[in-house]
Short mmCIF file of C-alpha atoms in Angstrom, two decimals:
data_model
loop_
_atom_site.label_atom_id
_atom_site.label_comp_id
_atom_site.label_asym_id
_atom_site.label_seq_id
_atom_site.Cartn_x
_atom_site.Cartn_y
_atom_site.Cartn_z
CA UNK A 1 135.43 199.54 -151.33
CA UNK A 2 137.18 197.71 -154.06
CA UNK A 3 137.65 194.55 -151.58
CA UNK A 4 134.10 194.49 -150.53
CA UNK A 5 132.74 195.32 -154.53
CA UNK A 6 135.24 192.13 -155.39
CA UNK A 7 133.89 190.17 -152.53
CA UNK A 8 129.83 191.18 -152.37
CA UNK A 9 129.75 192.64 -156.04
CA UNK A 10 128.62 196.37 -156.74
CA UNK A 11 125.41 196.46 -155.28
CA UNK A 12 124.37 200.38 -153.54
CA UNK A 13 123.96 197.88 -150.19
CA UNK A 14 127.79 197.15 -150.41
CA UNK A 15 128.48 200.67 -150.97
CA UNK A 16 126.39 202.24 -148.10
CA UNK A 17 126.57 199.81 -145.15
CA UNK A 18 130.08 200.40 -144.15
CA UNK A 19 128.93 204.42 -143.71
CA UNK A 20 125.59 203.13 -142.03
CA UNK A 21 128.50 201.38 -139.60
CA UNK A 22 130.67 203.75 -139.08
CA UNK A 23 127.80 206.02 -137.93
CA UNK A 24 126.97 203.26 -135.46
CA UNK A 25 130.54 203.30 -134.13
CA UNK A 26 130.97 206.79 -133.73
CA UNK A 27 127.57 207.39 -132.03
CA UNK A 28 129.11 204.40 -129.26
CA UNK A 29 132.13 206.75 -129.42
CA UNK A 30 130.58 209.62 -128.80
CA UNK A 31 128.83 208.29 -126.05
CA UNK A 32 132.06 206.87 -124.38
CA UNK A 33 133.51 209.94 -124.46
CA UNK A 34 130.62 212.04 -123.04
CA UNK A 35 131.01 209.12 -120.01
CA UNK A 36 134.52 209.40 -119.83
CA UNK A 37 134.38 213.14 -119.31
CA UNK A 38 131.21 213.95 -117.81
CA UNK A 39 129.31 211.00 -116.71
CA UNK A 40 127.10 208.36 -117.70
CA UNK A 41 123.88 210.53 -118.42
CA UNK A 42 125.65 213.25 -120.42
CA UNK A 43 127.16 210.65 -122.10
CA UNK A 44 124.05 209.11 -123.32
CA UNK A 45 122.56 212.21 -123.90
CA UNK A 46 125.68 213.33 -126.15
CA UNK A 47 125.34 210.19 -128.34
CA UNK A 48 121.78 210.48 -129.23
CA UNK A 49 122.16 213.87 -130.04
CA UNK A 50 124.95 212.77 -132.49
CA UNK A 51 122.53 210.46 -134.23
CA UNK A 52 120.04 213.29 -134.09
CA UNK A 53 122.21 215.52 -136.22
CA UNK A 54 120.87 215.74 -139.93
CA UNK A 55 124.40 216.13 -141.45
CA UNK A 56 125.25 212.95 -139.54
CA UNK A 57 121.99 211.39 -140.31
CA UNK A 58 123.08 212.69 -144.50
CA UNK A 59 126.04 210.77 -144.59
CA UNK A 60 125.49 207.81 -142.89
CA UNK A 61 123.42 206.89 -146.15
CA UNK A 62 126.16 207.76 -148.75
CA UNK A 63 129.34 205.54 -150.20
CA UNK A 64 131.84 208.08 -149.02
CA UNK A 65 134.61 208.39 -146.19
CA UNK A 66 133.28 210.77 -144.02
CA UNK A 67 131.18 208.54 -141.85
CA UNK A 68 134.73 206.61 -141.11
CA UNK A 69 136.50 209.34 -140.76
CA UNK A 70 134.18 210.55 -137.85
CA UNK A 71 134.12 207.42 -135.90
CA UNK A 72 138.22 207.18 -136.18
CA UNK A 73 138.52 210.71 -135.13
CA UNK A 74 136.31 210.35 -131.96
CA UNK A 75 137.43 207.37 -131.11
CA UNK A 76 141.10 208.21 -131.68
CA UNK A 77 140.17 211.09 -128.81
CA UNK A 78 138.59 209.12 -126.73
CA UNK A 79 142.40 207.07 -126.43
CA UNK A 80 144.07 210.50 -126.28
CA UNK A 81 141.97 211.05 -123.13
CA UNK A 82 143.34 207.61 -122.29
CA UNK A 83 146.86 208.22 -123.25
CA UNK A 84 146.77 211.72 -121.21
CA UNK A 85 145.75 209.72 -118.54
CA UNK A 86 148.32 207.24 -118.47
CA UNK A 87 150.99 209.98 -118.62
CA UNK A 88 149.67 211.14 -115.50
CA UNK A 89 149.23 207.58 -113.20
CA UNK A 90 152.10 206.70 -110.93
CA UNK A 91 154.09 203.99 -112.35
CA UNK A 92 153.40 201.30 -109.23
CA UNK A 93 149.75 201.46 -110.29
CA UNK A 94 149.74 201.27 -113.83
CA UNK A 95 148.04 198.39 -115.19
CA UNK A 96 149.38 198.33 -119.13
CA UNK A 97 152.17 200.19 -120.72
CA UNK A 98 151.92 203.45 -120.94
CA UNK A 99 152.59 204.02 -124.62
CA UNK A 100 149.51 201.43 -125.18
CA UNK A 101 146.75 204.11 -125.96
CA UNK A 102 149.08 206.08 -127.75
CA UNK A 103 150.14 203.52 -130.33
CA UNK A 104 145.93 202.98 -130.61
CA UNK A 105 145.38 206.59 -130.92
CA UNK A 106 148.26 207.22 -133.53
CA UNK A 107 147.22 204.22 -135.20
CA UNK A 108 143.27 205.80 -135.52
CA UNK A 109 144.58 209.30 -136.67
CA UNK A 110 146.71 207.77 -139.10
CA UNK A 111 143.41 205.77 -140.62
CA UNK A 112 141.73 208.79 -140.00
CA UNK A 113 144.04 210.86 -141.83
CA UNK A 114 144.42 208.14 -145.08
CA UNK A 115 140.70 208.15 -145.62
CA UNK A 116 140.58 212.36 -145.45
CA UNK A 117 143.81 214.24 -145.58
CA UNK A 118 141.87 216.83 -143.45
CA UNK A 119 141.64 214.69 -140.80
CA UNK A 120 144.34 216.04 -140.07
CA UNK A 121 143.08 219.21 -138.39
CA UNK A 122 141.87 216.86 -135.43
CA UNK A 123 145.59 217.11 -134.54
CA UNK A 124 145.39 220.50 -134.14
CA UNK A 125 141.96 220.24 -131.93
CA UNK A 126 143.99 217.50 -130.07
CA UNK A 127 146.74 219.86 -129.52
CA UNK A 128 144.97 222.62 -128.34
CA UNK A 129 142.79 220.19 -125.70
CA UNK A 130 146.16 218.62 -124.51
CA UNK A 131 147.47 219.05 -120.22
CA UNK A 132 151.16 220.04 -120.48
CA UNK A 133 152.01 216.64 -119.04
CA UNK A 134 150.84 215.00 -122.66
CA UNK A 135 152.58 217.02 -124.92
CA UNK A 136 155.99 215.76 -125.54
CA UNK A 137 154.38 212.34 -125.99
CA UNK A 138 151.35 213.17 -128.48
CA UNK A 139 154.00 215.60 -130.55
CA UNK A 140 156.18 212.39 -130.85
CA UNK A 141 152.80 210.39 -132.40
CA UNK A 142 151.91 213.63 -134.15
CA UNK A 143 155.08 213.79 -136.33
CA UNK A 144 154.67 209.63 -136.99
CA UNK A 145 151.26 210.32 -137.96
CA UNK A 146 152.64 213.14 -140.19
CA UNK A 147 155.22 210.91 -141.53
CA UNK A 148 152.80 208.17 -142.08
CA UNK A 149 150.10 210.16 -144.24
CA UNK A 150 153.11 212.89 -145.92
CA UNK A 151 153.39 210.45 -149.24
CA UNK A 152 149.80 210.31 -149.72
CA UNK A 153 149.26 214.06 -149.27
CA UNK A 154 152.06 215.03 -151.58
CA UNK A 155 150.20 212.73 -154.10
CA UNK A 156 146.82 214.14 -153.24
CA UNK A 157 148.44 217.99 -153.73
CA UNK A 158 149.59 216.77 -156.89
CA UNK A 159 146.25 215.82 -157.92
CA UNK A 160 144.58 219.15 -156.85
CA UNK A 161 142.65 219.77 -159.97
CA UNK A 162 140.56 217.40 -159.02
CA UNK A 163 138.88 219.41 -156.49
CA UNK A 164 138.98 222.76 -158.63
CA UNK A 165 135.46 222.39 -158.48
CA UNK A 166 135.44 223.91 -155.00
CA UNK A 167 134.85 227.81 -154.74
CA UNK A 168 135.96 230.72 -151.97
CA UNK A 169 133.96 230.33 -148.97
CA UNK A 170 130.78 232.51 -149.40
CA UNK A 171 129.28 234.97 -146.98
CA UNK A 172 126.41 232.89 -146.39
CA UNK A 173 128.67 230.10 -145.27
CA UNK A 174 130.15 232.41 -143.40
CA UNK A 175 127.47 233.15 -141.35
CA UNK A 176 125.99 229.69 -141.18
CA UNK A 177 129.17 228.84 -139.17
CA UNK A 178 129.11 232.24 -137.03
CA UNK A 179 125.68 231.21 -135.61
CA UNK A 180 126.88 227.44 -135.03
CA UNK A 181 129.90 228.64 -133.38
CA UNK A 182 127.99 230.75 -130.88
CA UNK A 183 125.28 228.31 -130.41
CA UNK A 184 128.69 226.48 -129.09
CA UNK A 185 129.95 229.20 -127.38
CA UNK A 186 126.52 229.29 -125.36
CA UNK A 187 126.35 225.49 -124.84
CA UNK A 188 130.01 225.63 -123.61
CA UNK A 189 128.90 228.46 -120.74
CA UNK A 190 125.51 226.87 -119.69
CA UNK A 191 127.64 223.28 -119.16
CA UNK A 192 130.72 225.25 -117.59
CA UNK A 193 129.15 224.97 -113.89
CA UNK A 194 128.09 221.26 -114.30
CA UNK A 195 130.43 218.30 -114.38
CA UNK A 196 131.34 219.28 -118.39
CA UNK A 197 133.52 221.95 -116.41
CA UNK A 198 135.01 219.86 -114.34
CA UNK A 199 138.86 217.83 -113.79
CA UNK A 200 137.91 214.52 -112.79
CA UNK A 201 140.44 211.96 -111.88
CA UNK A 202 138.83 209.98 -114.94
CA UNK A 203 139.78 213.05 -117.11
CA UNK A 204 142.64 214.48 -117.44
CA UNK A 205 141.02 217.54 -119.15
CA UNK A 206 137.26 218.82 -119.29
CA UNK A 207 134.66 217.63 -121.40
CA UNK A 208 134.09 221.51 -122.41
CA UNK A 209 138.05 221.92 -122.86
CA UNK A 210 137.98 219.63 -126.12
CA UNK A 211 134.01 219.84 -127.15
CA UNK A 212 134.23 223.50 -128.00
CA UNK A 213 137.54 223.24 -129.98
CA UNK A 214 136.66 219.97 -131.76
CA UNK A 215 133.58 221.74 -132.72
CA UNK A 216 134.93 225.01 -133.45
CA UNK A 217 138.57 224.95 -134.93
CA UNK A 218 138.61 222.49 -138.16
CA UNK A 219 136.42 224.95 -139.83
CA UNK A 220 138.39 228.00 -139.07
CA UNK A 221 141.17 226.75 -139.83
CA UNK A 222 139.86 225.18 -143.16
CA UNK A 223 137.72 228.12 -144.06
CA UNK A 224 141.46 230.16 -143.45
CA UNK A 225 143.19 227.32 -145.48
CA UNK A 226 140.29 228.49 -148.41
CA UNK A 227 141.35 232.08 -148.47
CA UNK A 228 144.84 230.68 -150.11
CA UNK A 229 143.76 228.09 -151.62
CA UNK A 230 139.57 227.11 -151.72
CA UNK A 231 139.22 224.00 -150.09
CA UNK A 232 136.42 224.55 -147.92
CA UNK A 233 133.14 221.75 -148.19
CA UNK A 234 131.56 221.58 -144.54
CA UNK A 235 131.66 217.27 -145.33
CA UNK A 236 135.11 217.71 -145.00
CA UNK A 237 134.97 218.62 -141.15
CA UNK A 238 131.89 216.49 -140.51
CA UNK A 239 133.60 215.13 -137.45
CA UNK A 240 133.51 218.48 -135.59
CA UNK A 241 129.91 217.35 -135.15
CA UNK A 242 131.03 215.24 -132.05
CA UNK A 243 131.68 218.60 -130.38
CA UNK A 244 128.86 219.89 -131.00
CA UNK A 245 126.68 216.77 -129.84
CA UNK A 246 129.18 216.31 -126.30
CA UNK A 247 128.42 219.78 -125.52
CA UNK A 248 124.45 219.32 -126.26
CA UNK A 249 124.59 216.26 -123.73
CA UNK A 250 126.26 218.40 -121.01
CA UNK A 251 123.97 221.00 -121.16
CA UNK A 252 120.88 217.92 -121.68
CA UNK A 253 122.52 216.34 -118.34
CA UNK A 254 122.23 219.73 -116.47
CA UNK A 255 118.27 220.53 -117.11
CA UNK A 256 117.17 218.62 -113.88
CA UNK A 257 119.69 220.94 -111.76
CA UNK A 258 118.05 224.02 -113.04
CA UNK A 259 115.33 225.79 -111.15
CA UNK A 260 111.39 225.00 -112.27
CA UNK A 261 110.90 227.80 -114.69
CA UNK A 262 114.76 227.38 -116.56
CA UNK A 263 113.90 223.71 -116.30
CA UNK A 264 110.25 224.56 -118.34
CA UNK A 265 112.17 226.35 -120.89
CA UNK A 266 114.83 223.85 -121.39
CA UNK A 267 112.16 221.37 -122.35
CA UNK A 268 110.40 223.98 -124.61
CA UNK A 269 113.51 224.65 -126.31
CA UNK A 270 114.58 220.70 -126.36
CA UNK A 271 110.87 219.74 -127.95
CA UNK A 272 111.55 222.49 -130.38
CA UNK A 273 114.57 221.39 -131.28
CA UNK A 274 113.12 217.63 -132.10
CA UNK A 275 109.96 218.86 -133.77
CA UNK A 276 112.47 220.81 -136.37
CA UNK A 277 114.88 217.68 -136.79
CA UNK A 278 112.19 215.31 -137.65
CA UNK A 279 111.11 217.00 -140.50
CA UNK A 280 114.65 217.19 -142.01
CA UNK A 281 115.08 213.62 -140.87
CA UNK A 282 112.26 212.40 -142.69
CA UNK A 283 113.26 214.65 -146.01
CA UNK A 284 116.75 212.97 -146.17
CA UNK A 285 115.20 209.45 -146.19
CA UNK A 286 113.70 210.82 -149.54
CA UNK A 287 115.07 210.61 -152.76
CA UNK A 288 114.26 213.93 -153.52
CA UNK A 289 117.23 214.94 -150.86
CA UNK A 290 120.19 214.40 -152.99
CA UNK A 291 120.74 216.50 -156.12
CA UNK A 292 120.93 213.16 -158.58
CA UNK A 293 118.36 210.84 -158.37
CA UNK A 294 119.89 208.28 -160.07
CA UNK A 295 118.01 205.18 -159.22
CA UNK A 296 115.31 206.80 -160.70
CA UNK A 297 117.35 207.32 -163.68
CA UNK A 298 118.55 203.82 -164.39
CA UNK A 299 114.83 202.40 -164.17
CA UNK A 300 113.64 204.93 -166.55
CA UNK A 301 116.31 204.05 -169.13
CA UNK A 302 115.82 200.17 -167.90
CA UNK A 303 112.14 200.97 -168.81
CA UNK A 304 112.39 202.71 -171.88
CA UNK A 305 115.34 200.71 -173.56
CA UNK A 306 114.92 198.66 -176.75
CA UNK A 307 116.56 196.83 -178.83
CA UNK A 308 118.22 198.92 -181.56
CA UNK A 309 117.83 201.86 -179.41
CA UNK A 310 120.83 204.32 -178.49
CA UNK A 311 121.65 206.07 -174.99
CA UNK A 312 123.46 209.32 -175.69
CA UNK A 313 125.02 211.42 -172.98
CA UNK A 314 125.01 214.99 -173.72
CA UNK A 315 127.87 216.00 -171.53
CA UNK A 316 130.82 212.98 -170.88
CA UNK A 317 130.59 213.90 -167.35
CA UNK A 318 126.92 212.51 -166.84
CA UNK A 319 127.99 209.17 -167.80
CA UNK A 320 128.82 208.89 -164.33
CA UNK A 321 125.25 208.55 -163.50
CA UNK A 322 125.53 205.22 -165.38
CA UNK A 323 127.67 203.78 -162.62
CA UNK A 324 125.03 203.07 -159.72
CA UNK A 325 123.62 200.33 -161.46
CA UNK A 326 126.48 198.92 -163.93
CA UNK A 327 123.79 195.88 -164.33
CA UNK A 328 121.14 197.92 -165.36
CA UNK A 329 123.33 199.22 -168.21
CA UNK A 330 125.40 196.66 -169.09
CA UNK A 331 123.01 195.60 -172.11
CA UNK A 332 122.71 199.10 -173.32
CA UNK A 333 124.31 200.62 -176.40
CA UNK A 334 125.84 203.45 -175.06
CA UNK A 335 126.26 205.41 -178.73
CA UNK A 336 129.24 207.95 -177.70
CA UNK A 337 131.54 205.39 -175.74
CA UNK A 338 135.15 204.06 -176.65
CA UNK A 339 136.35 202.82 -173.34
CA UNK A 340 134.34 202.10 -170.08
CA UNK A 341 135.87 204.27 -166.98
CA UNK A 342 136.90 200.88 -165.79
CA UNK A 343 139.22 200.02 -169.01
CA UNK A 344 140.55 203.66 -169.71
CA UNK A 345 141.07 204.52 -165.68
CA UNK A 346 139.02 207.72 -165.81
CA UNK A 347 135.26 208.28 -164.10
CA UNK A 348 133.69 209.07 -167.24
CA UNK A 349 135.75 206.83 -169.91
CA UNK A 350 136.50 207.99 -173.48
CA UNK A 351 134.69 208.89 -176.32
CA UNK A 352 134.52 208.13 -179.96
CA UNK A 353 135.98 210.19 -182.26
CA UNK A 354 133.09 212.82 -183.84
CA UNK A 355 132.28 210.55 -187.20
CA UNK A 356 131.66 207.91 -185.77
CA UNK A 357 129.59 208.84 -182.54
CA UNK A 358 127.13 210.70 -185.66
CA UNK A 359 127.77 207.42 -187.68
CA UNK A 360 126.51 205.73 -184.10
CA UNK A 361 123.35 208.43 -184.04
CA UNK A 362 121.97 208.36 -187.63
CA UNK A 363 122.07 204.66 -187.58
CA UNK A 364 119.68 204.20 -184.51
CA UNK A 365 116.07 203.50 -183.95
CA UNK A 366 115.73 205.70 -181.33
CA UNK A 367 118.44 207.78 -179.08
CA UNK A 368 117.47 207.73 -175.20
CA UNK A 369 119.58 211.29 -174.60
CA UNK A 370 120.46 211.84 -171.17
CA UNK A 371 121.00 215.64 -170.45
CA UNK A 372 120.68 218.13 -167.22
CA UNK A 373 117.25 219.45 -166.34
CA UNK A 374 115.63 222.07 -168.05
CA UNK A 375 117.38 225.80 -167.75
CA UNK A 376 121.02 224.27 -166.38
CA UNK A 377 123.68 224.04 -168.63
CA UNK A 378 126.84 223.28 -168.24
CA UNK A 379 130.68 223.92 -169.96
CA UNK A 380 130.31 222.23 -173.35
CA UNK A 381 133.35 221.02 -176.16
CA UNK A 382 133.27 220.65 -179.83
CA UNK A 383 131.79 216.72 -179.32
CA UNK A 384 129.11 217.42 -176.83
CA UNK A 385 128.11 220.64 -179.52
CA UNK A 386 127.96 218.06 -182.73
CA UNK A 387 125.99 215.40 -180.55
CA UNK A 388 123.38 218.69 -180.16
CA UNK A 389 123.23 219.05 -184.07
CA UNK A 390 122.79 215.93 -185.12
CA UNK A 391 120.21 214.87 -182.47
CA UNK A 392 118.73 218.81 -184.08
CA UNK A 393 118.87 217.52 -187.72
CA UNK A 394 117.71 214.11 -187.83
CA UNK A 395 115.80 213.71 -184.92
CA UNK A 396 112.46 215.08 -183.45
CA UNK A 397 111.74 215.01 -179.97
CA UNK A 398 109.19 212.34 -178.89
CA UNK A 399 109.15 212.53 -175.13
CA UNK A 400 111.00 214.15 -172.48
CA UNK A 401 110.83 213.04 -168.92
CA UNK A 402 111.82 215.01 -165.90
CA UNK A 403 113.47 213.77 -162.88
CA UNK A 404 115.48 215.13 -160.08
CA UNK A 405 118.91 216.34 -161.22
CA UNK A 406 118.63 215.41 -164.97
CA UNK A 407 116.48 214.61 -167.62
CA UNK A 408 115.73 211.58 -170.27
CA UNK A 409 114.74 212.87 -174.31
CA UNK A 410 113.75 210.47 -176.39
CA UNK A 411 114.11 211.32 -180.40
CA UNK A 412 112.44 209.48 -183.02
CA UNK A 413 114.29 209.69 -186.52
CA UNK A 414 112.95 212.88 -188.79
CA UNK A 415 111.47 211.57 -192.13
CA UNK A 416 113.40 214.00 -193.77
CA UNK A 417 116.26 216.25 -192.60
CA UNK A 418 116.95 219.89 -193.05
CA UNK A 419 119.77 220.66 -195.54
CA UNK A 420 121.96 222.42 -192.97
CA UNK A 421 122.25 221.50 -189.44
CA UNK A 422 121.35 224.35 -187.12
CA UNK A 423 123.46 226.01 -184.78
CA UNK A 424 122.91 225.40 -180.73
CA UNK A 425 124.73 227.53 -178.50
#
């Protein structure tokens, strides 16, 4: 993202396309695979009802790696099936090497694995899928995969804290997965019969033999990883989706061999199914669908911003919010800030010391505070507690305005201040 920000500059279209993308890919992917294993219908049927999924649908519109990750991962299978396959052709009519696919599918679990250390657990799913006659050569490209990403996991476990956000597993998550996993189970049963049971001379294993586990195991074991150590955010495992959506298009692929009244319910079900996606579909093209709305954030303070104004954020941590639209910003005064993140190598910068950020506050027009909504509060220090005093002291509110995820107070200097500042818990 730095390359294409240097090359296309650090506009939200740069930051989301290459998700948008990798979506795209892993949808073709998805479909390949569904071919590969159980023919050209279930195949098709699999990869639209990848692009169906609303967690797929969620972050194919965000900056982050998990779009990537999930087109790497399937298409790093879909070479394994390849690779298996090769193992198993005589050698007078092999047409390439035989260590071809695997040097294409090491080389995607290795991306895989760089861009989400969890990745990893695809290995495992891999693994698990595997004939006997692939093992000895996908543990070889196992343990260079392990080599490869080892440096960069040692530095990510020594960077833990940054994730100390995450909490145990809860019982509701729990459960959410329990019915998931059984909606599986039952997908995997009703496909067993058709050709998603199957050992083609195209596949080397069964389309069901590697949906189920993709699907199943990189939450178990990371939910079982988060009893140790809490790790657990379902993102994280996104691509187990693809099992999900190869066993939906083998079971799809199957409703014209039922009889007339299964065949009657299938569509029932199938209709239902659509006619409860396309409301959640709709609701995550909205901006009320993600917790910060910041684009509405950055025109309100574009709006509202004059000169001799100050912005003030209450908490250091909700400067990030300022990053979206650097432009937007760049003219602003922001009252509390020493370094930008960019300068002192930290997402939220640094701050002033206290006397100066109040020097900063009793010398403005007007301070454009930017604070979480109304009733949420979060962990506050000595700084963030004086900024609350002051603004209590010598300022009065003048207008607050409420948007999703945070909230904009605008103070107007008092006339006269109270003789002892007030204490805010």
């Amino acid at each position: 993202m730095h390359g294409l920000f240097g090359l296309f500059g650090t506009d939200l279209l740069v930051l989301r396309l290459p998700s948008v993308l990798a979506s795209a890919l892993a949808a073709a992917g998805v479909t390949a695979l569904g071919v590969r294993l159980s023919g050209t219908r279930a195949g098709i049927l699999a990869g639209l009802s990848f692009a169906a999924l609303p967690d797929v649908q969620k972050y194919s519109q965000e900056g982050r790696s998990y779009s990537l990750v999930c087109a790497l991962v399937v298409w790093a299978t879909y070479f394994l099936v390849s690779a298996a396959l090769s193992c198993r052709a005589p050698v007078i009519i092999r047409r390439r090497s035989p260590m071809a696919p695997w040097i294409v599918y090491g080389a995607l679990m290795l991306a895989a694995c760089i861009l989400h250390q969890f990745a990893a657990l695809a290995l495992v799913v891999h693994a698990f899928a595997l004939p006997d006659h692939a093992r000895r050569p996908w543990a070889y490209t196992a343990l260079l995969v392990a080599a490869g990403v080892a440096p960069l996991a040692a530095l990510g476990m020594a960077q833990s804290g940054q994730v100390a956000w995450i909490d145990g597993v809860t019982g509701s998550e729990y459960q959410h997965f329990a019915i998931l996993a059984s909606f599986a189970i039952a997908l995997s049963y009703f496909a067993s019969s058709g050709n998603a049971g199957k050992v083609s001379a195209e596949a080397p294993f069964s389309l069901r033999a590697i949906a189920l586990p993709l699907f199943i195991l990189p939450t178990t074991l990371l939910m079982l990883i988060s009893l140790y150590k809490p790790f657990y955010v379902e993102r994280y495992v996104l691509y187990g989706l693809v099992g999900l959506a190869l066993l939906l298009g083998a079971v799809l692929d199957r409703v014209p061999e039922l009889g007339r009244n299964l065949r009657v319910t299938a569509v029932i079900v199938v209709a239902s199914a659509i006619a409860l996606l396309i409301p959640e579909s709709l609701k995550l093209r909205a901006p009320e669908s993600r917790s910060d709305n910041v684009t509405a954030l950055a025109r309100i303070l574009s709006r509202e911003y004059a000169p001799g104004d100050g912005i003030l954020y209450l908490s250091v941590k909700r400067r990030a919010w300022s990053l979206a639209y650097p432009s937007e910003n760049r003219g602003m005064f922001d009252l509390a800030q020493a370094l930008t993140p960019a300068a002192s190598h930290d997402l939220y910068g640094t701050e002033l010391p206290s006397p100066q950020i109040r020097a900063h506050m009793r010398s403005s027009a007007r301070i454009l505070a930017v604070t979480e909504p109304e009733g949420i509060h979060i962990e506050s220090n000595g700084t963030e507690l004086m900024k609350e005093r002051v603004l209590a002291k010598y300022f009065t509110k003048d207008l607050t305005i409420q948007i999703d995820g945070a909230q904009v107070i605008i103070y107007e200097p008092r006339t006269t201040a109270t003789e002892t500042e007030p204490v805010v818990s």
